[in-house]
Coordinates of C-alpha atoms in Angstrom, one line a residue:
M49 CA 0.0 0.0 0.0
T50 CA 1.1 3.6 -0.6
T51 CA 0.1 7.0 0.7
R52 CA 0.4 10.1 -1.5
L53 CA 2.0 12.9 0.5
T54 CA 4.5 15.7 -0.3
V55 CA 8.1 15.2 0.6
A56 CA 7.8 17.6 3.6
Q57 CA 4.7 15.8 4.8
A58 CA 6.3 12.4 4.5
L59 CA 9.4 13.6 6.4
V60 CA 7.4 15.0 9.3
R61 CA 5.2 11.9 9.5
F62 CA 8.3 9.7 9.4
L63 CA 9.9 11.6 12.2
T64 CA 6.9 11.2 14.5
A65 CA 7.4 7.4 14.3
Q66 CA 11.1 7.2 15.3
H67 CA 12.0 6.2 18.9
T68 CA 15.1 5.4 20.9
E69 CA 15.5 2.8 23.6
R70 CA 18.2 2.1 26.1
D71 CA 17.9 0.0 29.3
G72 CA 14.2 -0.4 28.7
E73 CA 13.7 3.4 28.6
R74 CA 11.9 4.6 25.4
H75 CA 11.8 8.1 24.0
R76 CA 10.4 9.7 20.9
L77 CA 13.5 10.7 19.0
I78 CA 12.2 14.1 17.7
G79 CA 10.2 15.7 20.4
A80 CA 9.4 18.9 18.5
T81 CA 10.4 21.1 15.6
W82 CA 11.8 24.6 15.9
G83 CA 11.3 26.9 12.9
I84 CA 11.6 30.3 11.4
F85 CA 9.8 30.5 8.0
G86 CA 10.7 32.1 4.8
H87 CA 10.9 31.1 1.1
G88 CA 12.4 27.7 1.1
N89 CA 10.4 26.2 3.9
V90 CA 7.1 28.0 4.4
A91 CA 5.2 26.1 1.7
G92 CA 7.0 22.8 2.4
I93 CA 7.9 22.0 5.9
G94 CA 5.8 24.8 7.2
Q95 CA 2.6 23.4 5.6
A96 CA 3.6 19.9 6.7
L97 CA 3.8 21.1 10.4
V98 CA 0.3 22.5 10.0
E99 CA -0.8 19.2 8.6
Y100 CA 0.6 17.2 11.5
A101 CA 0.3 19.8 14.3
G102 CA -1.5 17.3 16.5
V103 CA 1.5 14.9 16.6
M104 CA 4.5 17.2 16.0
P105 CA 4.8 20.1 18.4
Y106 CA 6.2 23.4 17.0
H107 CA 8.3 26.1 18.7
Q108 CA 8.7 29.5 17.1
G109 CA 12.3 30.8 17.3
R110 CA 13.9 34.3 16.7
N111 CA 17.3 33.3 15.5
E112 CA 18.3 30.1 13.6
Q113 CA 21.5 29.6 15.6
S114 CA 19.7 29.9 18.9
M115 CA 17.1 27.3 17.8
V116 CA 19.9 24.8 17.4
H117 CA 21.2 25.7 20.8
A118 CA 17.7 25.1 22.3
A119 CA 17.6 21.7 20.5
V120 CA 21.0 20.8 21.8
G121 CA 20.0 21.8 25.4
Y122 CA 17.0 19.5 25.1
A123 CA 19.1 16.6 23.7
R124 CA 21.7 16.9 26.5
Q125 CA 19.0 17.0 29.2
C126 CA 17.4 13.9 27.6
G127 CA 20.7 12.0 27.7
R128 CA 20.9 12.1 23.9
L129 CA 17.9 9.8 23.7
A130 CA 15.7 12.6 22.2
T131 CA 16.3 15.8 20.4
H132 CA 14.5 18.5 18.3
A133 CA 14.5 19.3 14.6
V134 CA 15.2 22.8 13.2
T135 CA 13.8 24.1 10.0
T136 CA 14.9 27.3 8.2
S137 CA 14.5 29.2 4.9
I138 CA 17.3 29.2 2.3
G139 CA 20.2 31.7 2.3
P140 CA 21.0 33.5 5.6
G141 CA 18.4 31.4 7.5
A142 CA 20.4 28.3 6.5
T143 CA 23.9 29.6 7.1
N144 CA 22.8 30.9 10.5
L145 CA 22.7 27.2 11.5
V146 CA 26.5 26.6 11.0
T147 CA 27.6 27.7 14.5
G148 CA 24.9 25.7 16.3
A149 CA 25.7 22.7 14.1
A150 CA 29.4 22.9 15.0
L151 CA 28.6 23.1 18.7
A152 CA 26.4 20.0 18.5
T153 CA 28.9 18.0 16.6
V154 CA 31.9 19.0 18.8
N155 CA 29.9 18.0 21.9
H156 CA 28.5 14.8 20.3
L157 CA 24.9 15.9 20.8
P158 CA 22.2 15.0 18.3
V159 CA 20.2 17.6 16.4
L160 CA 18.3 17.4 13.1
L161 CA 18.7 20.4 10.7
L162 CA 16.3 20.9 7.9
P163 CA 17.4 24.0 5.9
G164 CA 15.5 25.0 2.8
D165 CA 17.6 25.0 -0.4
V166 CA 17.4 26.5 -3.9
F167 CA 15.3 24.9 -6.6
A168 CA 16.4 21.4 -7.7
T169 CA 14.6 21.8 -11.0
R170 CA 16.0 25.4 -11.5
P171 CA 13.0 27.0 -13.2
A172 CA 14.5 30.3 -12.0
D173 CA 18.2 30.5 -11.6
P174 CA 19.3 32.3 -9.5
V175 CA 16.5 32.6 -7.1
L176 CA 16.3 35.1 -4.2
Q177 CA 19.2 34.6 -1.7
Q178 CA 21.0 32.1 -4.0
L179 CA 24.8 32.1 -4.0
E180 CA 25.9 31.4 -7.6
V181 CA 29.0 29.2 -7.9
P182 CA 30.3 29.5 -11.5
Y183 CA 32.3 26.3 -11.4
A184 CA 29.6 24.0 -9.9
G185 CA 25.9 23.9 -10.4
D186 CA 25.2 21.6 -7.5
V187 CA 26.6 23.8 -4.7
S188 CA 24.6 26.1 -2.5
V189 CA 25.3 27.9 0.8
N190 CA 24.0 24.8 2.6
D191 CA 27.3 23.1 1.7
T192 CA 28.8 25.2 4.5
L193 CA 27.1 22.7 6.8
R194 CA 29.0 19.7 5.5
P195 CA 32.1 20.0 7.6
V196 CA 30.1 20.6 10.8
S197 CA 27.6 17.8 10.3
R198 CA 28.0 14.1 11.1
Y199 CA 25.7 13.3 8.2
F200 CA 24.7 15.5 5.2
D201 CA 22.5 14.9 2.3
R202 CA 20.6 17.1 -0.2
I203 CA 17.2 15.6 -1.2
T204 CA 16.8 16.3 -4.9
R205 CA 14.2 13.5 -5.7
P206 CA 11.3 12.4 -3.5
E207 CA 12.3 8.7 -3.5
Q208 CA 15.8 9.7 -2.2
L209 CA 14.2 10.7 1.1
I210 CA 13.6 7.0 2.2
P211 CA 17.3 5.9 2.5
S212 CA 18.4 9.3 3.5
A213 CA 16.0 9.7 6.4
L214 CA 16.9 6.2 7.7
A215 CA 20.6 7.1 7.5
A216 CA 20.0 10.4 9.3
V217 CA 18.2 8.6 12.2
R218 CA 21.0 6.0 12.4
V219 CA 23.5 8.7 12.9
L220 CA 21.4 10.7 15.4
T221 CA 21.1 7.5 17.6
D222 CA 24.7 6.3 17.3
P223 CA 26.5 7.0 20.6
V224 CA 29.8 7.4 18.7
E225 CA 28.8 9.2 15.5
T226 CA 26.1 11.4 16.8
G227 CA 26.1 15.2 16.2
A228 CA 24.4 17.6 13.8
V229 CA 22.6 15.8 10.9
T230 CA 21.6 17.9 7.9
L231 CA 19.0 17.2 5.3
A232 CA 19.0 20.1 2.8
L233 CA 15.6 20.4 1.2
P234 CA 15.2 22.2 -2.1
Q235 CA 12.0 24.2 -1.9
D236 CA 10.4 22.7 -5.0
V237 CA 11.1 19.1 -3.8
Q238 CA 9.6 19.8 -0.4
A239 CA 6.3 20.5 -2.1
E240 CA 6.4 17.7 -4.6
A241 CA 3.9 14.8 -4.1
Y242 CA 4.9 11.1 -4.2
D243 CA 3.4 7.7 -3.5
W244 CA 5.1 6.5 -0.3
P245 CA 5.2 2.9 0.9
E246 CA 3.3 2.6 4.2
E247 CA 6.3 0.7 5.6
F248 CA 8.2 4.0 5.6
F249 CA 5.9 5.3 8.3
A250 CA 5.9 2.3 10.5
E251 CA 7.1 2.9 14.1
R252 CA 10.8 2.2 14.5
V253 CA 12.7 1.7 17.7
W254 CA 16.5 2.4 17.5
T255 CA 18.4 0.7 20.3
V256 CA 21.2 2.9 21.7
R257 CA 24.0 0.4 22.2
R258 CA 26.1 -0.3 25.3
P259 CA 29.1 -2.2 23.9
G260 CA 31.3 -3.9 26.5
P261 CA 35.2 -4.0 26.5
D262 CA 37.3 -6.5 24.7
P263 CA 38.5 -9.1 27.2
A264 CA 42.2 -8.6 26.4
E265 CA 41.9 -4.8 26.7
L266 CA 40.1 -5.2 30.0
A267 CA 42.9 -7.5 31.3
R268 CA 45.6 -5.0 30.3
A269 CA 43.6 -2.1 31.9
A270 CA 43.1 -4.0 35.2
A271 CA 46.9 -4.8 35.3
A272 CA 47.7 -1.1 34.7
V273 CA 45.5 0.0 37.5
R274 CA 46.9 -2.6 39.9
A275 CA 50.5 -1.4 39.1
A276 CA 49.7 2.2 39.8
R277 CA 50.5 3.9 43.1
R278 CA 49.0 7.3 42.5
P279 CA 46.1 6.8 40.0
L280 CA 43.7 9.6 39.1
L281 CA 40.5 9.3 37.1
V282 CA 39.3 12.1 34.8
A283 CA 35.5 12.0 34.2
G284 CA 34.3 13.6 31.0
G285 CA 31.0 14.1 29.3
G286 CA 30.8 10.5 28.2
V287 CA 30.0 9.5 31.8
R288 CA 26.9 11.7 31.7
H289 CA 25.9 10.7 28.2
S290 CA 26.1 7.0 29.3
R291 CA 24.2 7.6 32.6
A292 CA 27.3 6.0 34.2
E293 CA 27.3 8.1 37.4
A294 CA 26.3 5.3 39.7
A295 CA 28.9 3.0 38.1
L296 CA 31.6 5.7 38.5
A297 CA 30.7 6.1 42.2
A298 CA 30.9 2.4 42.8
F299 CA 34.3 2.3 41.0
A300 CA 35.6 5.2 43.1
E301 CA 34.4 3.8 46.4
A302 CA 35.7 0.3 45.7
T303 CA 39.2 1.5 44.6
G304 CA 39.7 4.7 46.5
I305 CA 40.8 6.4 43.3
P306 CA 40.2 10.1 43.3
V307 CA 38.0 11.5 40.5
A308 CA 38.6 14.9 38.8
S309 CA 36.2 16.2 36.1
T310 CA 36.2 18.1 32.9
Q311 CA 33.7 20.8 32.3
A312 CA 31.4 18.3 30.6
G313 CA 32.0 15.7 33.4
K314 CA 31.5 17.9 36.4
G315 CA 28.7 16.6 38.5
A316 CA 29.4 12.9 37.6
L317 CA 30.1 12.7 41.3
R318 CA 28.5 15.0 43.8
Y319 CA 30.8 17.7 45.1
D320 CA 30.7 16.1 48.6
H321 CA 31.5 12.6 47.5
P322 CA 34.8 11.5 49.3
Q323 CA 36.5 10.7 45.9
D324 CA 35.5 13.9 44.1
V325 CA 38.4 16.3 43.8
G326 CA 36.8 18.9 41.5
G327 CA 37.6 20.3 38.1
I328 CA 40.9 19.5 36.3
G329 CA 43.1 21.5 34.0
H330 CA 43.4 25.2 33.3
T331 CA 40.2 26.0 35.1
G332 CA 40.5 23.2 37.7
T333 CA 41.0 23.1 41.4
A334 CA 44.4 23.1 43.1
T335 CA 43.5 19.6 44.5
A336 CA 42.8 18.0 41.2
D337 CA 45.8 19.7 39.4
E338 CA 48.3 18.7 42.0
L339 CA 47.1 15.1 41.9
A340 CA 47.4 15.3 38.1
R341 CA 51.0 16.5 38.3
A342 CA 52.0 13.5 40.5
A343 CA 49.8 10.8 38.9
D344 CA 51.5 7.7 37.6
L345 CA 48.3 6.5 35.9
V346 CA 45.6 8.8 34.4
I347 CA 42.3 7.0 33.7
G348 CA 40.2 8.9 31.3
V349 CA 36.5 8.0 31.2
G350 CA 34.4 9.6 28.4
T351 CA 36.8 12.5 27.8
R352 CA 38.4 13.9 24.7
F353 CA 41.4 15.3 26.7
T354 CA 41.3 18.8 25.2
D355 CA 44.0 21.4 25.8
F356 CA 42.1 22.9 28.8
T357 CA 42.1 19.4 30.5
T358 CA 45.8 18.7 29.8
A359 CA 47.0 22.3 30.4
S360 CA 48.2 22.2 26.8
G361 CA 50.4 19.2 27.5
T362 CA 52.0 20.5 30.7
L363 CA 49.8 19.1 33.5
F364 CA 50.8 15.4 33.7
Q365 CA 54.4 15.6 34.9
H366 CA 55.2 12.2 36.5
P367 CA 58.2 10.8 34.6
G368 CA 56.5 7.5 34.1
V369 CA 52.9 8.6 33.7
R370 CA 50.7 6.3 31.6
F371 CA 47.2 6.7 30.3
L372 CA 44.2 4.4 30.3
H373 CA 41.2 5.7 28.2
L374 CA 37.8 4.2 28.6
N375 CA 35.8 5.6 25.7
I376 CA 33.1 4.4 23.3
A377 CA 34.9 6.2 20.5
P378 CA 38.2 4.5 19.4
H379 CA 39.5 7.9 18.2
D380 CA 39.4 9.2 21.7
A381 CA 40.4 6.0 23.4
H382 CA 43.8 6.0 21.7
K383 CA 44.8 9.6 22.6
L384 CA 48.0 10.3 24.5
A385 CA 49.3 6.9 23.5
A386 CA 46.9 5.4 26.0
L387 CA 46.0 1.9 26.7
P388 CA 42.6 1.8 25.0
L389 CA 39.5 0.4 26.7
V390 CA 36.9 0.8 24.0
A391 CA 33.4 0.5 25.5
D392 CA 30.4 2.2 26.8
A393 CA 31.3 4.2 29.9
R394 CA 28.8 2.4 32.3
T395 CA 29.5 -1.1 31.0
G396 CA 33.3 -0.5 31.0
L397 CA 33.3 0.9 34.5
E398 CA 31.2 -2.0 35.8
E399 CA 33.5 -4.6 34.2
L400 CA 36.7 -2.8 35.3
T401 CA 35.5 -2.6 38.9
G402 CA 34.8 -6.3 38.9
A403 CA 38.2 -7.1 37.3
L404 CA 40.1 -5.1 39.9
A405 CA 38.6 -6.6 43.0
P406 CA 40.0 -6.4 45.7
Y407 CA 42.4 -3.6 44.5
R408 CA 42.4 -0.4 46.6
T409 CA 44.7 2.6 46.8
D410 CA 47.1 3.2 49.6
G411 CA 45.6 4.8 52.8
A412 CA 48.2 7.5 52.9
Y413 CA 47.2 8.6 49.4
R414 CA 43.6 8.7 50.3
D415 CA 44.3 10.8 53.4
A416 CA 46.4 13.2 51.4
Y417 CA 43.8 14.0 48.7
T418 CA 41.1 14.1 51.4
A419 CA 43.0 16.8 53.3
A420 CA 43.7 18.7 50.1
K421 CA 40.0 18.5 49.1
E422 CA 39.0 19.9 52.5
H423 CA 41.5 22.8 52.2
W424 CA 40.1 23.7 48.8
E425 CA 36.5 23.7 50.1
R426 CA 37.7 26.3 52.7
R427 CA 39.0 28.4 49.8
V428 CA 35.6 28.1 48.1
D429 CA 33.9 29.2 51.3
A430 CA 36.2 32.3 51.4
C431 CA 35.4 33.2 47.8
F432 CA 31.7 32.9 48.4
A433 CA 31.7 34.8 51.7
S434 CA 30.3 38.3 51.7
P435 CA 31.6 40.3 54.7
D436 CA 29.5 43.4 53.8
P437 CA 26.0 42.4 52.6
D438 CA 25.3 45.9 51.5
A439 CA 28.3 46.0 49.1
R440 CA 28.3 45.2 45.4
P441 CA 29.1 41.5 45.0
T442 CA 32.1 40.0 43.2
Q443 CA 31.4 37.4 40.6
P444 CA 32.3 34.5 43.1
Q445 CA 30.0 36.1 45.6
V446 CA 27.2 36.0 43.0
L447 CA 27.8 32.3 42.6
G448 CA 27.9 31.9 46.3
A449 CA 24.5 33.5 46.7
L450 CA 23.1 31.1 44.1
D451 CA 24.9 28.1 45.6
A452 CA 23.3 28.9 49.0
L453 CA 19.8 28.9 47.4
V454 CA 19.6 26.0 45.1
D455 CA 19.0 22.3 45.8
E456 CA 19.8 19.2 43.7
S457 CA 16.8 19.8 41.4
D458 CA 18.1 23.1 40.0
I459 CA 20.1 23.2 36.8
V460 CA 22.7 25.9 36.0
I461 CA 23.7 26.6 32.4
N462 CA 26.7 28.4 31.1
A463 CA 29.1 28.4 28.1
A464 CA 31.4 31.3 27.7
G465 CA 33.2 34.2 29.4
S466 CA 34.8 34.3 32.8
L467 CA 31.9 32.3 34.4
P468 CA 33.1 28.9 33.1
G469 CA 36.4 29.2 34.9
D470 CA 34.8 30.3 38.2
L471 CA 32.1 27.6 38.0
H472 CA 34.5 24.8 37.2
K473 CA 36.7 25.7 40.2
L474 CA 33.9 26.8 42.7
W475 CA 30.5 25.4 41.9
R476 CA 29.2 22.6 44.2
A477 CA 27.3 20.3 41.9
R478 CA 24.6 18.5 43.8
S479 CA 23.2 16.1 41.1
R480 CA 24.4 14.4 38.0
D481 CA 22.8 17.0 35.7
Q482 CA 22.8 20.2 37.7
Y483 CA 26.0 21.5 36.1
H484 CA 25.4 22.2 32.4
L485 CA 28.5 23.8 30.8
E486 CA 28.9 23.8 27.0
Y487 CA 32.7 24.1 26.8
G488 CA 33.5 21.9 23.9
Y489 CA 32.7 24.9 21.6
S490 CA 32.4 27.5 24.4
C491 CA 29.8 29.4 22.3
M492 CA 28.8 32.8 23.4
G493 CA 25.0 33.1 23.3
Y494 CA 24.3 29.5 24.1
E495 CA 22.9 29.9 27.6
I496 CA 19.4 31.5 27.1
P497 CA 18.3 29.3 24.2
A498 CA 19.8 26.2 25.8
A499 CA 17.8 27.0 29.0
L500 CA 14.7 26.9 26.9
G501 CA 15.5 23.4 25.6
V502 CA 16.4 22.1 29.1
K503 CA 13.2 23.5 30.6
L504 CA 11.2 21.8 27.9
A505 CA 12.9 18.5 28.7
A506 CA 12.5 19.0 32.5
P507 CA 9.6 21.4 33.1
E508 CA 9.3 20.5 36.8
R509 CA 12.8 21.8 37.5
E510 CA 14.3 25.3 38.0
V511 CA 16.6 26.2 35.1
W512 CA 19.1 29.1 35.5
A513 CA 20.9 30.6 32.5
L514 CA 24.1 32.3 33.9
V515 CA 24.9 35.0 31.4
G516 CA 27.6 37.7 31.3
D517 CA 27.0 41.0 29.5
G518 CA 29.1 39.9 26.5
T519 CA 27.3 36.7 25.8
Y520 CA 23.9 38.3 26.5
L521 CA 24.5 40.8 23.7
M522 CA 25.2 37.9 21.3
L523 CA 21.7 36.2 21.5
P524 CA 19.2 37.7 23.9
T525 CA 16.3 37.3 21.4
E526 CA 15.0 33.9 22.7
I527 CA 13.8 35.8 25.7
V528 CA 10.8 36.7 23.5
T529 CA 10.3 32.9 22.8
A530 CA 10.4 32.2 26.6
V531 CA 7.7 34.9 27.2
Q532 CA 5.6 33.8 24.2
E533 CA 5.5 30.2 25.2
G534 CA 5.5 30.7 29.0
I535 CA 8.8 28.8 29.5
A536 CA 9.7 29.9 33.0
I537 CA 13.5 30.0 32.7
K538 CA 15.6 32.1 35.1
V539 CA 18.3 34.4 33.7
L540 CA 21.1 35.5 36.0
L541 CA 22.6 38.4 34.1
V542 CA 26.0 39.5 35.3
Q543 CA 27.2 43.0 34.2
N544 CA 31.0 43.6 34.3
H545 CA 31.2 46.0 31.4
G546 CA 33.2 43.9 28.9
Y547 CA 34.8 40.7 27.9
A548 CA 36.2 39.9 31.3
S549 CA 37.7 36.5 30.4
I550 CA 39.4 37.6 27.2
G551 CA 40.5 40.8 29.0
G552 CA 42.4 38.8 31.5
L553 CA 43.8 36.6 28.8
S554 CA 44.8 39.6 26.8
E555 CA 46.7 41.1 29.8
A556 CA 48.5 37.8 30.4
V557 CA 49.7 37.5 26.8
G558 CA 50.8 41.0 26.3
G559 CA 47.7 42.3 24.6
E560 CA 47.1 44.9 27.4
R561 CA 43.3 44.2 27.4
F562 CA 43.0 45.9 24.0
G563 CA 39.5 45.9 22.7
T564 CA 38.0 43.9 25.5
A565 CA 36.1 46.6 27.5
Y566 CA 32.7 48.1 26.9
R567 CA 33.8 51.7 27.3
F568 CA 33.9 55.0 25.4
R569 CA 36.8 55.5 23.0
T570 CA 39.3 58.0 24.3
E571 CA 41.2 60.7 22.3
E572 CA 44.2 58.4 22.3
G573 CA 42.2 55.7 20.5
T574 CA 41.9 53.3 23.4
Y575 CA 38.7 52.1 25.0
T576 CA 39.5 53.0 28.6
G577 CA 37.0 55.7 29.2
A578 CA 33.8 55.6 31.2
P579 CA 31.5 52.6 31.0
L580 CA 28.9 52.8 28.2
P581 CA 25.4 53.8 29.4
V582 CA 24.0 50.5 28.3
D583 CA 21.1 49.2 30.5
L584 CA 20.8 45.5 29.8
A585 CA 18.1 45.1 32.5
T586 CA 15.8 47.5 30.7
N587 CA 16.6 45.7 27.4
A588 CA 15.6 42.3 28.9
A589 CA 12.4 44.0 30.3
S590 CA 11.6 45.4 26.8
L591 CA 11.6 41.9 25.5
G592 CA 8.9 40.9 27.9
M593 CA 10.9 39.4 30.8
R594 CA 10.3 40.2 34.4
V595 CA 13.5 41.8 35.7
L596 CA 14.7 42.1 39.3
R597 CA 17.6 44.4 39.9
A598 CA 20.2 43.8 42.7
G599 CA 22.7 46.4 43.7
S600 CA 24.2 44.6 46.7
V601 CA 24.7 41.1 48.1
R602 CA 21.7 41.4 50.3
E603 CA 19.5 42.5 47.4
L604 CA 20.9 39.7 45.2
R605 CA 20.0 37.1 47.7
A606 CA 16.4 38.4 47.9
A607 CA 16.1 38.7 44.1
L608 CA 17.4 35.1 43.5
A609 CA 14.9 33.7 46.1
E610 CA 12.0 35.6 44.5
A611 CA 13.1 34.5 41.0
R612 CA 13.3 30.9 42.0
T613 CA 9.7 30.8 43.0
A614 CA 8.4 32.7 39.9
D615 CA 6.2 30.9 37.4
T616 CA 7.1 33.3 34.5
P617 CA 10.4 34.0 32.8
T618 CA 12.4 36.1 35.2
C619 CA 15.8 37.8 35.1
V620 CA 18.0 38.8 38.0
Y621 CA 20.4 41.6 37.0
V622 CA 23.5 42.4 39.0
E623 CA 26.5 44.5 38.4
T624 CA 29.6 43.0 39.9
E625 CA 32.6 44.6 41.6
T626 CA 35.6 44.5 39.3
S627 CA 38.2 46.5 41.3
D628 CA 41.7 45.0 41.4
T629 CA 41.6 45.3 45.2
V630 CA 38.6 43.0 45.5
S631 CA 39.3 39.3 45.9
G632 CA 37.9 37.1 43.2
A633 CA 38.2 33.4 42.3
P634 CA 41.6 31.7 42.7
E635 CA 43.8 32.2 39.7
A636 CA 44.3 29.4 37.1
Q637 CA 46.0 26.4 38.6
A638 CA 47.5 25.3 35.3
W639 CA 48.7 26.8 32.1
W640 CA 46.9 27.2 28.8
D641 CA 48.8 27.7 25.5
V642 CA 47.9 30.9 23.7
P643 CA 51.0 31.9 21.6
V644 CA 52.6 35.3 22.5
A645 CA 54.2 37.6 20.0
A646 CA 57.8 36.5 19.4
S647 CA 58.9 40.0 18.6
A648 CA 57.6 43.2 20.3
T649 CA 58.7 46.6 21.5
R650 CA 56.2 47.0 24.3
T651 CA 57.2 45.7 27.7
P652 CA 54.0 43.7 28.5
A653 CA 54.4 41.6 25.4
V654 CA 58.2 41.1 26.0
T655 CA 57.5 40.0 29.5
A656 CA 54.7 37.7 28.5
R657 CA 56.9 36.1 25.9
E658 CA 59.5 35.3 28.5
Q659 CA 56.9 33.6 30.6
Y660 CA 55.4 31.8 27.6
E661 CA 58.8 30.2 26.7
R662 CA 59.2 29.0 30.3
H663 CA 55.8 27.2 30.1
V664 CA 56.4 25.8 26.7
S665 CA 59.6 24.2 27.9
T666 CA 57.6 22.0 30.2
R667 CA 55.3 20.6 27.5
R668 CA 55.4 16.9 27.0
R669 CA 54.5 14.6 24.1
H670 CA 53.0 11.5 25.7
L671 CA 54.1 8.7 23.4

């Protein structure tokens, strides 16, 4: 039997019938579709969404990039078992997807992109917004999505959709290959009718695999752990994607091995778990980084070992340090010349725990990292403390006020600026999914749209988007979406008059904070004058959000408490103290490689180069 539908109608109907399943838990793969309509999708996908409005929810976005961020936030909160689709017009609507697609793919988070495309039949050539490529007739701006997609296809014939749609879902549900999936849809093909086999619309359940380790690899891994005297485990985002938190806790408790975490892995153990030693790397804790420097075995679980984690190759300093990488992706399992343990994080941890029994680290080692952990917690307390509740808060004091308010049900979201460093060092994660940092791509503007996606996935929980002034100015427009759809996210907007993180980096590498402050231009051509008279609180209010202003620590505490109980989108706005005499978060505990000018006449750059060369000399190639 066949059913006559347009290509767009067939695609939407097909998507409503796709499900994932893992450990007996089933989800509909595509929970909703985000869209901004124009020529290229209004008469195709737009009409199909009207046709199937009863089974495919629709969310209206304001920016194409932010719609992808919302879908990614939803996917991460759902443990990659569900995601959203995003549809756009051709031209700028489509190219606005590129940044969001890169973020999704870098972080191994599934999202389905459905950009409109130029006419396949070319009755008019060029059409509005078409980029002409003289040397190739089959190229459009949508090809910019190829390098940032895990799967890409252009549907130029109706019957092509059947294998392509199935391939797209295979990639979306693959725990190794998942990321952005793009089906470019020429606008004439979207509206073309075809007789579809009924089997295409049958319900399908895609099992998300949990592959176990190879027995020989498992034996080598267990032997390496038994031989270690100062092992350290580094938990990455793969622990959370696999829902391996309980297996990690069991491993840590059985072995006594301390657990540090990347930005994506923070929260895999609660902050007060005896084996949790906090964030690692450039933005890590002194406890974790000192353990890393002395570790003779580093056990990576679900981490890509980026430069922030390894301190650009300078962190792991033990002369005989070895690496053991438990990762579902062979590409990551072999990094740093590691012993690979290719497996799902939960399955691998469970089998490794069993293979190690009755191994346990030395008591003196456990006592040492326990004492160091307690010392660091006292430093966190000092950063959070507010001696004068009527004073303007520092950024760590802002985090301290929120830390004192939330419980394990709250979710905090951040991605860029100075906040990720402070959060990685200071935040006390109380549940496996409370800490939501997008740091694989560290994309400014991610926070507010991602909060929408997370809140849609977990409507019963309080969701906080922690936003600096720089990232707020990138993508504030989804506030309108939150207001329109009644999505009661909470935005904590921190004003420090510029790019604080890059300003500090600029100063450290001899750039003298050039171009990083939001200030008037002086006669000398610098931007060191008075702060701009920009009122971001009023801006947020003009977009429909309820705004609570806080001028002091005391007012901040009251505003946060009021916002937390609000049932409408609410913003807490606070300007932080940025004086050099005011204590902030502890400085970076490890280096990060940002090349410094090798030749300069200005003293700051010359001095920075000398320091750079000292750090570079400690870099190691782990072979």
